[in-house]
Coordinates of C-alpha atoms and ligand atoms in Angstrom, one line a residue:
M1 CA -8.3 -26.8 31.5
N2 CA -8.8 -30.4 30.3
P3 CA -7.8 -31.0 26.7
A4 CA -11.4 -31.5 25.5
K5 CA -12.5 -28.2 27.1
A6 CA -9.5 -26.4 25.6
E7 CA -10.4 -27.7 22.1
S8 CA -14.0 -26.5 22.5
V9 CA -12.9 -23.0 23.7
K10 CA -10.4 -22.8 20.8
S11 CA -13.1 -23.5 18.2
G12 CA -15.5 -21.1 19.9
V13 CA -12.8 -18.4 19.8
A14 CA -11.8 -19.2 16.2
A15 CA -15.5 -18.7 15.2
Q16 CA -15.6 -15.4 17.0
V17 CA -12.3 -14.2 15.3
E18 CA -13.7 -15.1 11.9
K19 CA -16.9 -13.1 12.6
I20 CA -15.1 -10.1 14.1
V21 CA -12.4 -9.9 11.4
G22 CA -15.1 -10.2 8.8
A23 CA -17.3 -7.4 10.4
T24 CA -14.6 -4.9 11.5
P25 CA -14.2 -2.1 8.9
V26 CA -10.7 -1.4 8.0
S27 CA -8.9 1.9 7.3
D28 CA -6.7 1.2 4.3
I29 CA -3.6 3.3 5.0
H30 CA -1.8 3.0 1.6
T31 CA -3.4 2.8 -1.8
H32 CA -3.0 4.4 -5.2
L33 CA -6.7 5.2 -5.5
Y34 CA -8.1 8.7 -6.0
D35 CA -11.0 10.7 -4.7
P36 CA -13.6 10.6 -7.5
A37 CA -13.0 14.3 -8.2
F38 CA -9.8 13.2 -9.9
G39 CA -11.9 11.7 -12.7
D40 CA -10.0 9.2 -14.9
L41 CA -7.2 8.9 -12.4
L42 CA -9.4 6.7 -10.3
L43 CA -9.1 3.4 -12.1
W44 CA -11.9 0.7 -12.0
G45 CA -13.5 -2.0 -14.0
I46 CA -12.4 -5.2 -15.7
D47 CA -9.9 -3.7 -18.2
D48 CA -8.0 -1.9 -15.5
L49 CA -8.1 -5.0 -13.3
L50 CA -6.5 -7.0 -16.1
V51 CA -3.8 -4.5 -17.1
Y52 CA -2.7 -4.1 -13.5
H53 CA 1.1 -4.0 -13.6
Y54 CA 1.4 -7.1 -11.4
L55 CA -0.4 -9.0 -14.2
V56 CA 1.6 -7.3 -17.0
A57 CA 4.8 -8.7 -15.5
E58 CA 3.3 -12.1 -15.2
A59 CA 1.9 -12.1 -18.8
F60 CA 5.4 -11.4 -20.1
R61 CA 6.6 -14.7 -18.6
Y62 CA 4.6 -16.4 -21.4
L63 CA 4.5 -13.8 -24.2
D64 CA 7.2 -13.5 -26.8
M65 CA 6.1 -10.3 -28.5
P66 CA 8.4 -7.3 -28.2
F67 CA 7.5 -5.1 -25.3
E68 CA 6.9 -2.1 -27.6
T69 CA 4.3 -4.0 -29.5
F70 CA 2.4 -4.6 -26.3
W71 CA 2.6 -0.9 -25.2
K72 CA 1.2 0.2 -28.6
L73 CA -2.0 -1.7 -28.0
N74 CA -4.9 0.2 -26.4
K75 CA -6.2 -0.8 -23.0
P76 CA -8.9 -3.3 -24.0
Q77 CA -6.5 -4.9 -26.4
Q78 CA -3.9 -5.3 -23.7
A79 CA -6.6 -6.6 -21.4
D80 CA -7.7 -9.2 -24.0
L81 CA -4.1 -10.4 -24.3
I82 CA -3.6 -10.7 -20.6
W83 CA -6.9 -12.5 -20.2
D84 CA -6.0 -14.9 -22.9
T85 CA -2.5 -15.5 -21.6
L86 CA -3.1 -15.7 -17.9
F87 CA -6.6 -17.0 -17.6
L88 CA -7.3 -19.0 -20.8
Q89 CA -3.9 -20.4 -22.0
N90 CA -2.8 -21.0 -18.4
S91 CA -4.7 -21.4 -15.1
P92 CA -4.9 -18.2 -13.1
I93 CA -2.9 -19.5 -10.1
S94 CA -0.9 -16.5 -9.1
E95 CA -2.0 -14.2 -6.3
A96 CA -2.7 -11.3 -8.7
C97 CA -4.8 -13.6 -11.0
R98 CA -6.6 -15.1 -8.2
G99 CA -7.4 -11.6 -7.0
V100 CA -9.3 -10.8 -10.3
L101 CA -11.4 -13.9 -9.8
T102 CA -12.1 -13.2 -6.1
T103 CA -13.2 -9.7 -7.1
L104 CA -15.5 -10.9 -9.9
N105 CA -17.0 -13.6 -7.7
A106 CA -17.7 -11.1 -4.9
L107 CA -19.4 -8.8 -7.4
G108 CA -21.7 -11.7 -8.3
L109 CA -20.1 -12.4 -11.7
D110 CA -19.6 -15.8 -13.2
A111 CA -16.0 -15.7 -14.4
K112 CA -15.9 -19.4 -15.1
K113 CA -17.9 -18.8 -18.3
R114 CA -14.7 -17.2 -19.5
D115 CA -16.8 -14.5 -21.3
L116 CA -14.8 -11.3 -21.2
P117 CA -17.2 -9.3 -23.4
A118 CA -20.0 -10.1 -21.0
L119 CA -17.9 -9.0 -18.0
R120 CA -17.2 -5.7 -19.8
K121 CA -20.9 -5.2 -20.4
W122 CA -21.7 -5.6 -16.8
F123 CA -19.1 -3.0 -15.7
A124 CA -20.3 -0.5 -18.4
D125 CA -23.6 -0.2 -16.6
W126 CA -22.1 1.3 -13.4
K127 CA -21.8 4.9 -12.4
V128 CA -18.5 5.5 -10.6
E129 CA -20.1 7.1 -7.5
D130 CA -22.3 4.1 -6.9
Y131 CA -19.5 1.7 -7.7
I132 CA -17.1 3.3 -5.1
T133 CA -19.7 2.7 -2.4
R134 CA -20.3 -0.9 -3.6
C135 CA -16.6 -1.7 -3.6
L136 CA -16.0 -0.2 -0.2
E137 CA -18.9 -2.1 1.2
L138 CA -17.8 -5.4 -0.3
A139 CA -14.2 -4.8 0.9
G140 CA -15.3 -3.7 4.4
V141 CA -13.2 -0.6 4.0
K142 CA -14.2 2.6 5.7
A143 CA -11.5 4.9 4.5
V144 CA -8.7 4.8 1.9
C145 CA -5.5 6.8 2.0
M146 CA -4.4 8.0 -1.4
T147 CA -0.8 8.5 -2.6
N148 CA -0.6 12.1 -3.7
S149 CA 2.3 13.4 -5.7
P150 CA 2.7 17.1 -6.5
F151 CA 5.2 16.0 -9.1
D152 CA 2.5 14.2 -11.1
D153 CA 1.2 16.8 -13.6
S154 CA -2.3 15.4 -14.0
E155 CA -2.8 15.1 -10.3
R156 CA -1.3 18.5 -9.5
A157 CA -3.7 20.2 -11.8
V158 CA -6.7 18.9 -9.9
W159 CA -5.3 20.0 -6.5
E160 CA -4.5 23.4 -7.9
K161 CA -7.9 23.9 -9.2
G162 CA -9.5 22.7 -5.9
F163 CA -12.5 20.4 -5.4
H164 CA -14.9 19.2 -2.8
R165 CA -13.3 16.3 -0.9
D166 CA -14.9 12.9 -0.5
G167 CA -14.4 12.2 3.2
R168 CA -13.6 8.5 2.5
F169 CA -10.4 9.5 0.7
T170 CA -7.6 10.8 2.8
A171 CA -4.3 12.1 1.5
A172 CA -0.6 11.3 1.9
L173 CA 2.1 13.5 0.4
R174 CA 4.5 11.4 -1.7
I175 CA 7.9 12.9 -2.3
D176 CA 10.0 10.3 -4.1
P177 CA 11.4 12.7 -6.8
L178 CA 12.5 15.2 -4.1
L179 CA 14.8 12.6 -2.4
A180 CA 15.6 10.3 -5.2
A181 CA 16.2 12.8 -8.1
W182 CA 17.1 16.1 -6.5
G183 CA 19.0 17.2 -9.6
D184 CA 15.9 17.0 -11.8
T185 CA 13.5 18.1 -9.1
A186 CA 15.2 21.4 -8.1
P187 CA 14.4 23.0 -11.5
M188 CA 10.8 21.9 -11.1
L189 CA 10.6 23.6 -7.7
N190 CA 12.1 26.7 -9.3
G191 CA 9.4 26.6 -11.9
W192 CA 6.7 26.6 -9.2
G193 CA 8.2 29.6 -7.5
Y194 CA 10.4 28.0 -4.9
A195 CA 13.9 29.6 -5.3
V196 CA 16.1 26.6 -4.7
G197 CA 19.6 26.0 -5.9
V198 CA 21.1 22.5 -6.5
S199 CA 23.4 22.8 -3.4
L200 CA 21.6 22.5 -0.1
T201 CA 22.2 25.9 1.3
E202 CA 20.1 27.2 4.2
K203 CA 18.0 29.2 1.8
T204 CA 17.3 26.2 -0.4
I205 CA 16.3 24.1 2.6
A206 CA 13.9 26.8 3.7
Q207 CA 12.4 26.9 0.3
V208 CA 12.0 23.1 0.2
R209 CA 10.3 23.3 3.6
G210 CA 8.0 26.0 2.2
F211 CA 7.1 23.6 -0.7
L212 CA 6.4 20.8 1.8
A213 CA 4.3 23.1 4.0
D214 CA 2.2 24.4 1.1
W215 CA 1.4 20.9 -0.2
T216 CA 0.9 19.4 3.3
E217 CA -1.8 22.1 3.8
K218 CA -3.2 22.0 0.3
I219 CA -3.9 18.2 0.4
Q220 CA -4.4 17.9 4.2
A221 CA -1.8 15.2 4.3
R222 CA -2.0 12.6 7.0
Y223 CA 1.6 11.7 6.6
L224 CA 4.5 12.1 4.2
M225 CA 5.9 9.2 2.3
V226 CA 8.8 8.0 0.2
S227 CA 10.1 4.8 -1.3
L228 CA 13.8 4.2 -1.2
G229 CA 16.2 1.8 -2.9
P230 CA 18.4 -0.8 -1.3
D231 CA 21.3 1.5 -1.5
F232 CA 19.7 4.1 0.8
D233 CA 21.9 4.8 3.8
F234 CA 21.8 7.2 6.7
P235 CA 23.7 9.2 7.7
A236 CA 25.3 9.6 4.3
D237 CA 26.6 12.4 2.1
T238 CA 23.8 12.0 -0.4
F239 CA 21.0 14.4 -1.4
A240 CA 18.5 11.9 -0.2
A241 CA 20.0 11.6 3.3
R242 CA 20.7 15.3 3.6
L243 CA 17.3 16.5 2.4
L244 CA 15.6 14.0 4.7
E245 CA 17.5 15.2 7.7
K246 CA 17.5 19.0 7.0
A247 CA 14.1 19.5 5.3
V248 CA 11.7 16.6 5.5
L249 CA 12.1 15.4 9.1
P250 CA 12.0 19.0 10.5
H251 CA 8.9 19.6 8.4
C252 CA 7.3 16.4 9.8
R253 CA 8.2 17.5 13.4
E254 CA 6.7 21.0 12.8
F255 CA 3.4 19.6 11.4
G256 CA 3.3 16.6 13.8
L257 CA 3.1 14.2 10.9
P258 CA 4.7 10.7 10.5
M259 CA 7.2 10.0 7.8
A260 CA 6.4 6.8 5.9
L261 CA 9.5 5.0 4.6
M262 CA 9.0 2.2 2.0
L263 CA 12.3 0.5 1.8
G264 CA 13.9 -1.9 -0.7
V265 CA 12.4 -1.1 -4.1
K266 CA 14.9 -1.3 -7.0
R267 CA 13.4 1.0 -9.6
Q268 CA 13.4 0.1 -13.2
V269 CA 15.3 -3.2 -13.2
N270 CA 13.7 -3.7 -16.6
P271 CA 12.6 -0.4 -18.0
E272 CA 10.9 -2.1 -21.0
L273 CA 8.2 -3.3 -18.6
R274 CA 7.5 0.3 -17.5
L275 CA 5.4 0.4 -14.3
A276 CA 5.9 -3.4 -14.0
G277 CA 9.7 -3.1 -14.3
D278 CA 10.6 -2.5 -10.6
G279 CA 12.4 -5.1 -8.5
V280 CA 13.5 -5.7 -4.9
G281 CA 16.7 -5.6 -3.0
A282 CA 17.6 -6.0 0.7
S283 CA 17.8 -2.6 2.5
K284 CA 20.4 -1.4 5.0
M285 CA 18.4 -1.6 8.1
T286 CA 21.1 0.2 10.1
A287 CA 20.0 3.3 8.2
L288 CA 16.5 3.0 9.8
E289 CA 18.1 2.2 13.2
H290 CA 20.0 5.5 12.9
L291 CA 17.0 7.5 11.8
C292 CA 14.8 6.1 14.7
G293 CA 17.6 6.7 17.2
R294 CA 18.7 10.1 16.1
F295 CA 15.2 11.6 15.7
P296 CA 13.1 10.4 18.6
E297 CA 10.7 13.3 18.0
N298 CA 9.9 11.9 14.5
K299 CA 7.5 9.1 13.9
F300 CA 8.4 6.6 11.2
L301 CA 5.8 4.4 9.4
V302 CA 7.8 1.6 7.8
T303 CA 7.3 -1.3 5.4
V304 CA 10.1 -3.2 3.8
L305 CA 10.0 -5.0 0.5
A306 CA 12.6 -7.7 0.9
R307 CA 11.6 -10.8 2.7
E308 CA 15.1 -11.0 4.3
N309 CA 14.6 -7.6 6.0
Q310 CA 11.4 -8.5 7.8
H311 CA 12.8 -10.0 11.0
E312 CA 15.3 -7.1 11.5
L313 CA 12.4 -4.6 11.0
C314 CA 10.4 -6.3 13.8
V315 CA 13.4 -6.3 16.1
L316 CA 13.9 -2.6 15.4
A317 CA 10.3 -1.9 16.3
R318 CA 10.9 -3.5 19.7
K319 CA 13.7 -1.0 20.2
F320 CA 12.1 2.2 18.9
R321 CA 8.6 3.2 19.8
N322 CA 8.7 5.9 17.1
L323 CA 8.6 3.1 14.5
H324 CA 5.3 1.6 13.4
V325 CA 5.5 -1.4 11.1
F326 CA 2.8 -1.6 8.4
G327 CA 1.7 -3.7 5.5
C328 CA 2.9 -6.6 3.4
W329 CA 4.0 -4.6 0.5
W330 CA 3.8 -5.5 -3.2
F331 CA 5.9 -8.7 -3.7
T332 CA 5.4 -9.7 -0.1
N333 CA 1.6 -9.5 -0.5
V334 CA 1.3 -13.2 -1.4
P335 CA -0.2 -15.6 1.0
S336 CA 3.0 -17.6 1.8
V337 CA 5.1 -14.6 2.7
M338 CA 2.2 -12.7 4.3
E339 CA 1.5 -15.6 6.6
E340 CA 5.1 -15.7 7.7
M341 CA 5.3 -12.0 8.2
T342 CA 2.1 -11.7 10.0
R343 CA 2.9 -14.4 12.4
M344 CA 6.4 -13.0 13.0
R345 CA 5.0 -9.6 13.7
L346 CA 2.4 -10.7 16.1
E347 CA 5.0 -12.9 17.9
L348 CA 7.6 -10.1 18.2
I349 CA 5.5 -6.9 18.5
G350 CA 2.0 -8.1 19.4
L351 CA -0.8 -5.9 18.3
S352 CA 1.2 -2.7 17.9
V353 CA 1.3 -3.1 14.1
T354 CA -0.8 -2.5 11.0
P355 CA -0.5 -5.9 9.3
Q356 CA -1.8 -4.9 6.0
H357 CA -2.6 -2.1 3.5
S358 CA -4.0 -2.9 0.1
D359 CA -1.8 -0.9 -2.3
A360 CA -4.8 -1.0 -4.6
R361 CA -4.4 0.8 -7.9
V362 CA -7.8 -0.2 -9.2
L363 CA -10.8 0.4 -7.0
D364 CA -12.2 -3.1 -7.4
Q365 CA -8.9 -4.6 -6.1
L366 CA -9.9 -3.4 -2.6
I367 CA -12.3 -6.3 -2.6
Y368 CA -9.8 -9.1 -3.2
K369 CA -6.9 -7.5 -1.3
W370 CA -9.0 -7.3 1.8
Q371 CA -10.8 -10.6 1.4
H372 CA -7.5 -12.4 1.1
S373 CA -5.9 -10.5 3.9
R374 CA -8.9 -10.9 6.2
R375 CA -8.8 -14.7 5.6
L376 CA -5.1 -14.9 6.5
I377 CA -5.3 -12.6 9.5
T378 CA -8.2 -14.6 10.8
R379 CA -6.2 -17.8 10.6
V380 CA -3.1 -16.3 12.2
L381 CA -5.0 -14.6 15.0
A382 CA -7.1 -17.7 15.8
D383 CA -3.9 -19.6 16.1
K384 CA -2.4 -17.1 18.4
Y385 CA -5.4 -17.1 20.7
A386 CA -5.4 -20.9 20.6
D387 CA -1.8 -20.8 22.0
L388 CA -3.1 -18.5 24.8
I389 CA -6.0 -20.8 25.5
Q390 CA -3.5 -23.6 25.9
T391 CA -2.0 -21.7 28.8
G392 CA -5.4 -21.4 30.5
W393 CA -6.1 -17.8 29.3
E394 CA -9.4 -17.2 27.7
P395 CA -9.8 -14.1 25.4
R396 CA -13.1 -12.4 25.7
E397 CA -15.2 -11.3 22.8
G398 CA -14.8 -7.6 23.6
E399 CA -11.1 -8.1 23.8
I400 CA -10.9 -9.8 20.4
E401 CA -13.0 -6.9 19.0
R402 CA -10.6 -4.4 20.5
D403 CA -7.5 -6.3 19.1
V404 CA -8.9 -6.5 15.6
K405 CA -9.8 -2.8 15.6
S406 CA -6.2 -2.1 16.5
L407 CA -4.9 -4.1 13.6
F408 CA -7.4 -2.6 11.2
G409 CA -6.5 1.1 11.8
G410 CA -6.6 1.7 15.5
A411 CA -3.0 1.1 16.2
F412 CA -2.1 3.3 13.2
E413 CA -4.3 6.2 14.5
R414 CA -2.8 5.9 18.0
F415 CA 0.7 6.0 16.6
C416 CA 0.0 9.1 14.4
V417 CA -1.4 11.3 17.2
Ligands
RAT501 O1 2.5 -2.0 -5.4 C1 2.6 -1.2 -6.3 O2 1.6 -0.9 -7.0 C2 3.9 -0.6 -6.7 O3 3.9 -0.2 -8.0 C3 4.3 0.7 -6.0 O4 3.4 1.7 -6.3 C4 4.4 0.7 -4.6 O5 3.3 0.2 -3.9 C5 4.7 2.1 -4.2 O6 3.9 2.8 -3.5 O7 5.8 2.6 -4.6
ZN502 ZN1 2.2 1.7 -3.2

């Protein structure tokens, strides 16, 4: 192909990629959103957008008030303070601040007036059912997977009572306390009728499996999930490693479900920040190597928090087909790191990856998380196709559509079956 022709094919393909990425609905495989039947647990609206823990952490970069004073404020007061600190006293440059503005803009609101009371008034007129549909539409999201913890009292009560499911919200069974704090969790299981002891006898393991089976069925879990700290190792003589091996992975095999491992979170580095107080540390990727190698019948959905673990994760995915890499999680969900990760993943494992999940905690965040991600994925994909065009290969429109569908949920679905 002569250079002029190549350039024109590249720009044609770039336009197609932009159109297709914009129009392809995504299945958001990890969020902290809830089916509307959970009532107030589903967060939405301007105050919840502003008190998002990503913004709380950023506001304390500037505030000098004691943490306790902040936590004593009610939600609108906290939101006022964050708005003032991060949007008025300083320009809202960070990714989480920018996200609020992207969201408001997409909703047709004029944030540059800097009129928080007017924004509040606009949100107050919405009914949650309509607002869910509006946000999903604007975000181009067809389904969201919740994070469902039987260890959360308010959430458990709703499941136990039973409710009519909204088909757009699927479930994932989150089991952090089981693996990370067995000493505290065993008495809870006892209280719920599962006769476990602290030591992991056969009987206790059977009871833990009974608990997992009951909750998997109750919530119709699509997968199980846990976040683990940088110190997690496997094999190891720890409750986490032994429970994973003896109870959780056999359960996943029995039910044909993947196990999601979210690796590298250092919980409560600064407890005074509460939910905003977690940090990051590099994980031992050999633990994952051993898990994938020792349990070929298990499927592992994996995201890692530390930037320095990303390359090793991609290389492991080249070795183990029971490993599916997903998402730019939390501190990696910023354009500079996401760009690097997305390029690296496509270069090392092609389209057999789910490049992003939203991790939205507030419904409206779906809008910005997916607008920002789509923009970045468009750029990276168009670049990758341009490299192919340089070789004389020409991607066809139907092929681009197929590829984008894979990235937006298709590859995940195929991995799960
Ligand atoms: O990104 C977040 O909102 C974090 O607080 C975590 O919830 C993390 O995503 C997790 O699932 O542990
Ligand atoms: Zn999360």
